[in-house]
Amino acid sequence: MSIQWPSGLRIDPIGEWPGTMTRHRERSRFDSPMSATMDTLRRELWHLSAKNAALQVAIPASAFRLDGYPRSTAKAEHPGVILTLDSKHGALSYPCDTFDRWEDNLRAIALALEALRKVDRYGVTKRGEQYRGFLAIEATAAPSGFANAGAAEEWLQKLVVDGGITLAGINSTRALVRIAQRLTHPDRGGSAEDFQRVGLAVDKLREQGWLP
């Protein structure tokens, strides 16, 4: 059965995980269907006056439909999810990979949002203080990384093509990296942020054995 996502919620492939991922995940005790999770999430986004809400899931871009949602057959590479949104309390970010299914981690986030909202009923918080620990780090703090080596290489290829170089003459990942480094080097007029991200791509390629 297809998922009825909340209106206005964007679904994206996940980038680099913020921090260290959970090594020993739990099997959740949730027994509610996905539709109940969506209802809770939809309600809590409304209470937060959410804008620019996005859910990052570890599903590769190739497994997304033309309408921007993942195919029903798509498989996540890991169960971690990240919900980000602009709210009346500021920009918020909720990563969760506690459980061994991404659907359960999303439900945990939805229930956490509900619990945080209910703190207000006792009159202790007046300015949304309970959300302060979830304020999103500014996006300009550092360039985002890559979920896997394939995503890193795909980004490098796009970078090179956008720089006016055809891929036909590039016969190795090492050569692709050298060209990307040359194109983005600040001393040659390149973007410092792009140059940093090339470094992150190289790290991911080496980590997964695509580069020596």
PDB file of C-alpha atoms in Angstrom:
ATOM      1  CA  MET A   1       0.000   0.000   0.000  1.00  0.00           C
ATOM      2  CA  SER A   2       1.362   3.420  -0.945  1.00  0.00           C
ATOM      3  CA  ILE A   3       2.186   5.911   1.809  1.00  0.00           C
ATOM      4  CA  GLN A   4      -0.008   9.013   2.075  1.00  0.00           C
ATOM      5  CA  TRP A   5       2.686  11.554   2.924  1.00  0.00           C
ATOM      6  CA  PRO A   6       1.694  14.828   4.622  1.00  0.00           C
ATOM      7  CA  SER A   7       1.089  17.601   2.118  1.00  0.00           C
ATOM      8  CA  GLY A   8       4.149  19.818   1.708  1.00  0.00           C
ATOM      9  CA  LEU A   9       6.590  17.296   3.193  1.00  0.00           C
ATOM     10  CA  ARG A  10       9.571  16.830   0.868  1.00  0.00           C
ATOM     11  CA  ILE A  11      11.300  13.429   0.816  1.00  0.00           C
ATOM     12  CA  ASP A  12      15.025  13.467   0.048  1.00  0.00           C
ATOM     13  CA  PRO A  13      17.859  10.930  -0.106  1.00  0.00           C
ATOM     14  CA  ILE A  14      19.879  11.252   3.065  1.00  0.00           C
ATOM     15  CA  GLY A  15      23.251  12.981   3.115  1.00  0.00           C
ATOM     16  CA  GLU A  16      25.974  12.460   5.703  1.00  0.00           C
ATOM     17  CA  TRP A  17      24.657  11.301   9.083  1.00  0.00           C
ATOM     18  CA  PRO A  18      25.089  13.927  11.838  1.00  0.00           C
ATOM     19  CA  GLY A  19      27.510  12.271  14.250  1.00  0.00           C
ATOM     20  CA  THR A  20      28.000   8.564  14.914  1.00  0.00           C
ATOM     21  CA  MET A  21      25.302   6.108  13.928  1.00  0.00           C
ATOM     22  CA  THR A  22      23.805   3.712  16.481  1.00  0.00           C
ATOM     23  CA  ARG A  23      25.753   0.431  16.455  1.00  0.00           C
ATOM     24  CA  HIS A  24      23.212  -1.828  18.133  1.00  0.00           C
ATOM     25  CA  ARG A  25      19.697  -0.903  17.074  1.00  0.00           C
ATOM     26  CA  GLU A  26      16.544  -2.062  18.800  1.00  0.00           C
ATOM     27  CA  ARG A  27      13.445  -3.733  17.426  1.00  0.00           C
ATOM     28  CA  SER A  28      10.648  -1.330  18.217  1.00  0.00           C
ATOM     29  CA  ARG A  29       7.475  -2.222  20.102  1.00  0.00           C
ATOM     30  CA  PHE A  30       5.336   0.014  17.906  1.00  0.00           C
ATOM     31  CA  ASP A  31       2.309  -1.775  16.507  1.00  0.00           C
ATOM     32  CA  SER A  32       0.586   1.135  14.770  1.00  0.00           C
ATOM     33  CA  PRO A  33       0.309   1.156  10.968  1.00  0.00           C
ATOM     34  CA  MET A  34       2.171   3.663   8.819  1.00  0.00           C
ATOM     35  CA  SER A  35      -1.079   5.565   8.281  1.00  0.00           C
ATOM     36  CA  ALA A  36      -1.221   6.322  12.025  1.00  0.00           C
ATOM     37  CA  THR A  37       2.358   7.630  11.915  1.00  0.00           C
ATOM     38  CA  MET A  38       1.429   9.890   8.999  1.00  0.00           C
ATOM     39  CA  ASP A  39      -1.635  11.196  10.862  1.00  0.00           C
ATOM     40  CA  THR A  40       0.480  12.024  13.931  1.00  0.00           C
ATOM     41  CA  LEU A  41       3.206  13.636  11.854  1.00  0.00           C
ATOM     42  CA  ARG A  42       0.684  15.664   9.859  1.00  0.00           C
ATOM     43  CA  ARG A  43      -0.934  16.946  13.071  1.00  0.00           C
ATOM     44  CA  GLU A  44       2.358  17.878  14.736  1.00  0.00           C
ATOM     45  CA  LEU A  45       3.670  19.687  11.661  1.00  0.00           C
ATOM     46  CA  TRP A  46       0.466  21.713  11.660  1.00  0.00           C
ATOM     47  CA  HIS A  47       0.835  22.622  15.361  1.00  0.00           C
ATOM     48  CA  LEU A  48       4.403  23.768  14.684  1.00  0.00           C
ATOM     49  CA  SER A  49       3.278  25.897  11.710  1.00  0.00           C
ATOM     50  CA  ALA A  50       5.928  23.957   9.815  1.00  0.00           C
ATOM     51  CA  LYS A  51       7.373  25.231   6.559  1.00  0.00           C
ATOM     52  CA  ASN A  52      10.020  23.677   4.317  1.00  0.00           C
ATOM     53  CA  ALA A  53       9.566  20.331   6.073  1.00  0.00           C
ATOM     54  CA  ALA A  54      11.817  17.608   4.664  1.00  0.00           C
ATOM     55  CA  LEU A  55      12.344  13.985   5.577  1.00  0.00           C
ATOM     56  CA  GLN A  56      15.703  12.478   4.654  1.00  0.00           C
ATOM     57  CA  VAL A  57      15.685   8.704   4.196  1.00  0.00           C
ATOM     58  CA  ALA A  58      18.583   6.465   3.135  1.00  0.00           C
ATOM     59  CA  ILE A  59      16.942   5.616  -0.185  1.00  0.00           C
ATOM     60  CA  PRO A  60      19.074   6.270  -3.299  1.00  0.00           C
ATOM     61  CA  ALA A  61      17.916   8.978  -5.691  1.00  0.00           C
ATOM     62  CA  SER A  62      17.430   6.366  -8.431  1.00  0.00           C
ATOM     63  CA  ALA A  63      14.634   4.768  -6.370  1.00  0.00           C
ATOM     64  CA  PHE A  64      12.480   7.926  -6.369  1.00  0.00           C
ATOM     65  CA  ARG A  65       9.489   8.463  -8.641  1.00  0.00           C
ATOM     66  CA  LEU A  66       9.089  11.477 -10.904  1.00  0.00           C
ATOM     67  CA  ASP A  67       6.731  13.064  -8.347  1.00  0.00           C
ATOM     68  CA  GLY A  68       9.563  13.209  -5.804  1.00  0.00           C
ATOM     69  CA  TYR A  69       8.438  10.338  -3.560  1.00  0.00           C
ATOM     70  CA  PRO A  70      10.230   6.987  -3.175  1.00  0.00           C
ATOM     71  CA  ARG A  71       8.853   3.972  -4.993  1.00  0.00           C
ATOM     72  CA  SER A  72       6.917   1.474  -2.865  1.00  0.00           C
ATOM     73  CA  THR A  73       9.605  -1.116  -3.634  1.00  0.00           C
ATOM     74  CA  ALA A  74      12.500   1.146  -2.579  1.00  0.00           C
ATOM     75  CA  LYS A  75      14.851  -0.271   0.044  1.00  0.00           C
ATOM     76  CA  ALA A  76      16.651   1.915   2.568  1.00  0.00           C
ATOM     77  CA  GLU A  77      20.413   1.406   2.903  1.00  0.00           C
ATOM     78  CA  HIS A  78      20.135   2.004   6.655  1.00  0.00           C
ATOM     79  CA  PRO A  79      17.163   2.789   8.932  1.00  0.00           C
ATOM     80  CA  GLY A  80      18.202   6.271  10.039  1.00  0.00           C
ATOM     81  CA  VAL A  81      15.948   9.216   9.141  1.00  0.00           C
ATOM     82  CA  ILE A  82      16.221  12.967   9.656  1.00  0.00           C
ATOM     83  CA  LEU A  83      13.236  15.322   9.843  1.00  0.00           C
ATOM     84  CA  THR A  84      14.025  19.017   9.359  1.00  0.00           C
ATOM     85  CA  LEU A  85      11.626  21.953   9.309  1.00  0.00           C
ATOM     86  CA  ASP A  86      11.259  25.665   9.840  1.00  0.00           C
ATOM     87  CA  SER A  87       8.862  26.225  12.722  1.00  0.00           C
ATOM     88  CA  LYS A  88       7.534  29.017  14.893  1.00  0.00           C
ATOM     89  CA  HIS A  89      10.366  28.094  17.285  1.00  0.00           C
ATOM     90  CA  GLY A  90      13.084  28.279  14.615  1.00  0.00           C
ATOM     91  CA  ALA A  91      14.731  25.719  12.342  1.00  0.00           C
ATOM     92  CA  LEU A  92      14.501  22.256  13.908  1.00  0.00           C
ATOM     93  CA  SER A  93      16.260  18.990  13.127  1.00  0.00           C
ATOM     94  CA  TYR A  94      15.355  15.512  14.408  1.00  0.00           C
ATOM     95  CA  PRO A  95      17.674  12.627  13.456  1.00  0.00           C
ATOM     96  CA  CYS A  96      16.775   9.128  14.688  1.00  0.00           C
ATOM     97  CA  ASP A  97      18.313   5.702  14.032  1.00  0.00           C
ATOM     98  CA  THR A  98      17.443   3.975  17.309  1.00  0.00           C
ATOM     99  CA  PHE A  99      15.351   1.248  15.692  1.00  0.00           C
ATOM    100  CA  ASP A 100      16.066  -1.262  12.945  1.00  0.00           C
ATOM    101  CA  ARG A 101      13.380   0.007  10.539  1.00  0.00           C
ATOM    102  CA  TRP A 102      13.228   3.529   9.113  1.00  0.00           C
ATOM    103  CA  GLU A 103       9.422   3.508   9.511  1.00  0.00           C
ATOM    104  CA  ASP A 104       9.841   2.974  13.262  1.00  0.00           C
ATOM    105  CA  ASN A 105      12.392   5.767  13.531  1.00  0.00           C
ATOM    106  CA  LEU A 106       9.968   8.102  11.772  1.00  0.00           C
ATOM    107  CA  ARG A 107       7.215   7.076  14.190  1.00  0.00           C
ATOM    108  CA  ALA A 108       9.566   7.786  17.104  1.00  0.00           C
ATOM    109  CA  ILE A 109      10.113  11.312  15.769  1.00  0.00           C
ATOM    110  CA  ALA A 110       6.382  11.889  15.299  1.00  0.00           C
ATOM    111  CA  LEU A 111       5.660  10.728  18.862  1.00  0.00           C
ATOM    112  CA  ALA A 112       8.516  12.868  20.202  1.00  0.00           C
ATOM    113  CA  LEU A 113       7.018  15.931  18.522  1.00  0.00           C
ATOM    114  CA  GLU A 114       3.680  15.108  20.116  1.00  0.00           C
ATOM    115  CA  ALA A 115       5.279  14.700  23.548  1.00  0.00           C
ATOM    116  CA  LEU A 116       7.174  17.991  23.241  1.00  0.00           C
ATOM    117  CA  ARG A 117       3.983  19.832  22.334  1.00  0.00           C
ATOM    118  CA  LYS A 118       2.175  18.362  25.334  1.00  0.00           C
ATOM    119  CA  VAL A 119       4.741  19.904  27.675  1.00  0.00           C
ATOM    120  CA  ASP A 120       2.991  23.205  26.981  1.00  0.00           C
ATOM    121  CA  ARG A 121      -0.235  22.045  28.647  1.00  0.00           C
ATOM    122  CA  TYR A 122       1.264  22.491  32.125  1.00  0.00           C
ATOM    123  CA  GLY A 123       2.216  26.119  31.519  1.00  0.00           C
ATOM    124  CA  VAL A 124       5.906  25.559  32.326  1.00  0.00           C
ATOM    125  CA  THR A 125       7.187  26.604  28.903  1.00  0.00           C
ATOM    126  CA  LYS A 126       6.173  29.935  27.414  1.00  0.00           C
ATOM    127  CA  ARG A 127       8.524  30.318  24.459  1.00  0.00           C
ATOM    128  CA  GLY A 128       9.004  26.754  23.210  1.00  0.00           C
ATOM    129  CA  GLU A 129      12.028  26.096  25.432  1.00  0.00           C
ATOM    130  CA  GLN A 130      11.541  22.334  25.069  1.00  0.00           C
ATOM    131  CA  TYR A 131      12.572  22.598  21.403  1.00  0.00           C
ATOM    132  CA  ARG A 132      15.893  24.359  22.002  1.00  0.00           C
ATOM    133  CA  GLY A 133      17.925  21.141  21.969  1.00  0.00           C
ATOM    134  CA  PHE A 134      16.693  20.354  18.467  1.00  0.00           C
ATOM    135  CA  LEU A 135      17.580  23.629  16.782  1.00  0.00           C
ATOM    136  CA  ALA A 136      19.176  22.854  13.435  1.00  0.00           C
ATOM    137  CA  ILE A 137      22.833  23.662  12.859  1.00  0.00           C
ATOM    138  CA  GLU A 138      23.201  26.395  10.276  1.00  0.00           C
ATOM    139  CA  ALA A 139      23.540  24.892   6.828  1.00  0.00           C
ATOM    140  CA  THR A 140      26.548  27.106   6.161  1.00  0.00           C
ATOM    141  CA  ALA A 141      28.583  25.489   8.951  1.00  0.00           C
ATOM    142  CA  ALA A 142      30.008  22.800   6.672  1.00  0.00           C
ATOM    143  CA  PRO A 143      29.253  21.204   3.314  1.00  0.00           C
ATOM    144  CA  SER A 144      27.184  18.035   3.468  1.00  0.00           C
ATOM    145  CA  GLY A 145      28.777  14.648   2.914  1.00  0.00           C
ATOM    146  CA  PHE A 146      27.652  11.540   1.069  1.00  0.00           C
ATOM    147  CA  ALA A 147      25.652   8.480   2.050  1.00  0.00           C
ATOM    148  CA  ASN A 148      27.802   6.117  -0.032  1.00  0.00           C
ATOM    149  CA  ALA A 149      30.551   5.946  -2.660  1.00  0.00           C
ATOM    150  CA  GLY A 150      28.041   5.847  -5.525  1.00  0.00           C
ATOM    151  CA  ALA A 151      26.504   9.154  -4.433  1.00  0.00           C
ATOM    152  CA  ALA A 152      29.981  10.668  -4.081  1.00  0.00           C
ATOM    153  CA  GLU A 153      31.022   9.611  -7.599  1.00  0.00           C
ATOM    154  CA  GLU A 154      27.716  10.780  -9.093  1.00  0.00           C
ATOM    155  CA  TRP A 155      28.209  14.231  -7.568  1.00  0.00           C
ATOM    156  CA  LEU A 156      31.789  14.408  -8.864  1.00  0.00           C
ATOM    157  CA  GLN A 157      30.623  13.474 -12.354  1.00  0.00           C
ATOM    158  CA  LYS A 158      27.978  16.220 -12.330  1.00  0.00           C
ATOM    159  CA  LEU A 159      30.535  18.709 -11.063  1.00  0.00           C
ATOM    160  CA  VAL A 160      32.918  17.846 -13.909  1.00  0.00           C
ATOM    161  CA  VAL A 161      30.198  17.961 -16.583  1.00  0.00           C
ATOM    162  CA  ASP A 162      28.962  21.325 -15.257  1.00  0.00           C
ATOM    163  CA  GLY A 163      32.564  22.490 -15.598  1.00  0.00           C
ATOM    164  CA  GLY A 164      32.443  21.819 -19.329  1.00  0.00           C
ATOM    165  CA  ILE A 165      34.331  18.511 -19.391  1.00  0.00           C
ATOM    166  CA  THR A 166      32.881  15.359 -20.948  1.00  0.00           C
ATOM    167  CA  LEU A 167      33.027  12.086 -19.043  1.00  0.00           C
ATOM    168  CA  ALA A 168      33.954  10.064 -22.136  1.00  0.00           C
ATOM    169  CA  GLY A 169      37.671  10.707 -21.759  1.00  0.00           C
ATOM    170  CA  ILE A 170      37.810   9.996 -18.009  1.00  0.00           C
ATOM    171  CA  ASN A 171      38.824   6.367 -17.543  1.00  0.00           C
ATOM    172  CA  SER A 172      39.090   6.046 -13.755  1.00  0.00           C
ATOM    173  CA  THR A 173      37.717   7.350 -10.484  1.00  0.00           C
ATOM    174  CA  ARG A 174      41.177   8.682  -9.626  1.00  0.00           C
ATOM    175  CA  ALA A 175      41.189  10.757 -12.824  1.00  0.00           C
ATOM    176  CA  LEU A 176      37.690  12.033 -12.049  1.00  0.00           C
ATOM    177  CA  VAL A 177      38.848  13.155  -8.605  1.00  0.00           C
ATOM    178  CA  ARG A 178      41.905  14.972 -10.002  1.00  0.00           C
ATOM    179  CA  ILE A 179      39.772  16.911 -12.472  1.00  0.00           C
ATOM    180  CA  ALA A 180      37.216  17.807  -9.773  1.00  0.00           C
ATOM    181  CA  GLN A 181      40.013  19.009  -7.466  1.00  0.00           C
ATOM    182  CA  ARG A 182      41.468  21.151 -10.246  1.00  0.00           C
ATOM    183  CA  LEU A 183      38.096  22.678 -11.140  1.00  0.00           C
ATOM    184  CA  THR A 184      37.197  23.595  -7.563  1.00  0.00           C
ATOM    185  CA  HIS A 185      40.569  24.658  -6.175  1.00  0.00           C
ATOM    186  CA  PRO A 186      40.210  28.191  -4.722  1.00  0.00           C
ATOM    187  CA  ASP A 187      43.600  29.211  -6.151  1.00  0.00           C
ATOM    188  CA  ARG A 188      42.162  28.555  -9.617  1.00  0.00           C
ATOM    189  CA  GLY A 189      38.973  30.488  -8.975  1.00  0.00           C
ATOM    190  CA  GLY A 190      36.948  27.578  -7.651  1.00  0.00           C
ATOM    191  CA  SER A 191      34.489  27.501  -4.766  1.00  0.00           C
ATOM    192  CA  ALA A 192      35.980  26.749  -1.338  1.00  0.00           C
ATOM    193  CA  GLU A 193      32.782  24.931  -0.350  1.00  0.00           C
ATOM    194  CA  ASP A 194      32.888  22.756  -3.487  1.00  0.00           C
ATOM    195  CA  PHE A 195      36.584  22.052  -2.871  1.00  0.00           C
ATOM    196  CA  GLN A 196      35.772  20.920   0.680  1.00  0.00           C
ATOM    197  CA  ARG A 197      32.982  18.714  -0.618  1.00  0.00           C
ATOM    198  CA  VAL A 198      35.330  17.115  -3.150  1.00  0.00           C
ATOM    199  CA  GLY A 199      37.435  16.179  -0.122  1.00  0.00           C
ATOM    200  CA  LEU A 200      34.405  14.606   1.541  1.00  0.00           C
ATOM    201  CA  ALA A 201      33.702  12.668  -1.660  1.00  0.00           C
ATOM    202  CA  VAL A 202      37.280  11.376  -1.697  1.00  0.00           C
ATOM    203  CA  ASP A 203      36.966  10.303   1.942  1.00  0.00           C
ATOM    204  CA  LYS A 204      33.790   8.350   1.170  1.00  0.00           C
ATOM    205  CA  LEU A 205      35.319   6.735  -1.937  1.00  0.00           C
ATOM    206  CA  ARG A 206      38.354   5.622   0.070  1.00  0.00           C
ATOM    207  CA  GLU A 207      36.232   4.452   2.975  1.00  0.00           C
ATOM    208  CA  GLN A 208      34.295   2.094   0.690  1.00  0.00           C
ATOM    209  CA  GLY A 209      37.288   0.920  -1.316  1.00  0.00           C
ATOM    210  CA  TRP A 210      36.654   2.846  -4.532  1.00  0.00           C
ATOM    211  CA  LEU A 211      40.000   4.638  -4.176  1.00  0.00           C
ATOM    212  CA  PRO A 212      43.306   3.301  -2.724  1.00  0.00           C
TER     213      PRO A 212
END
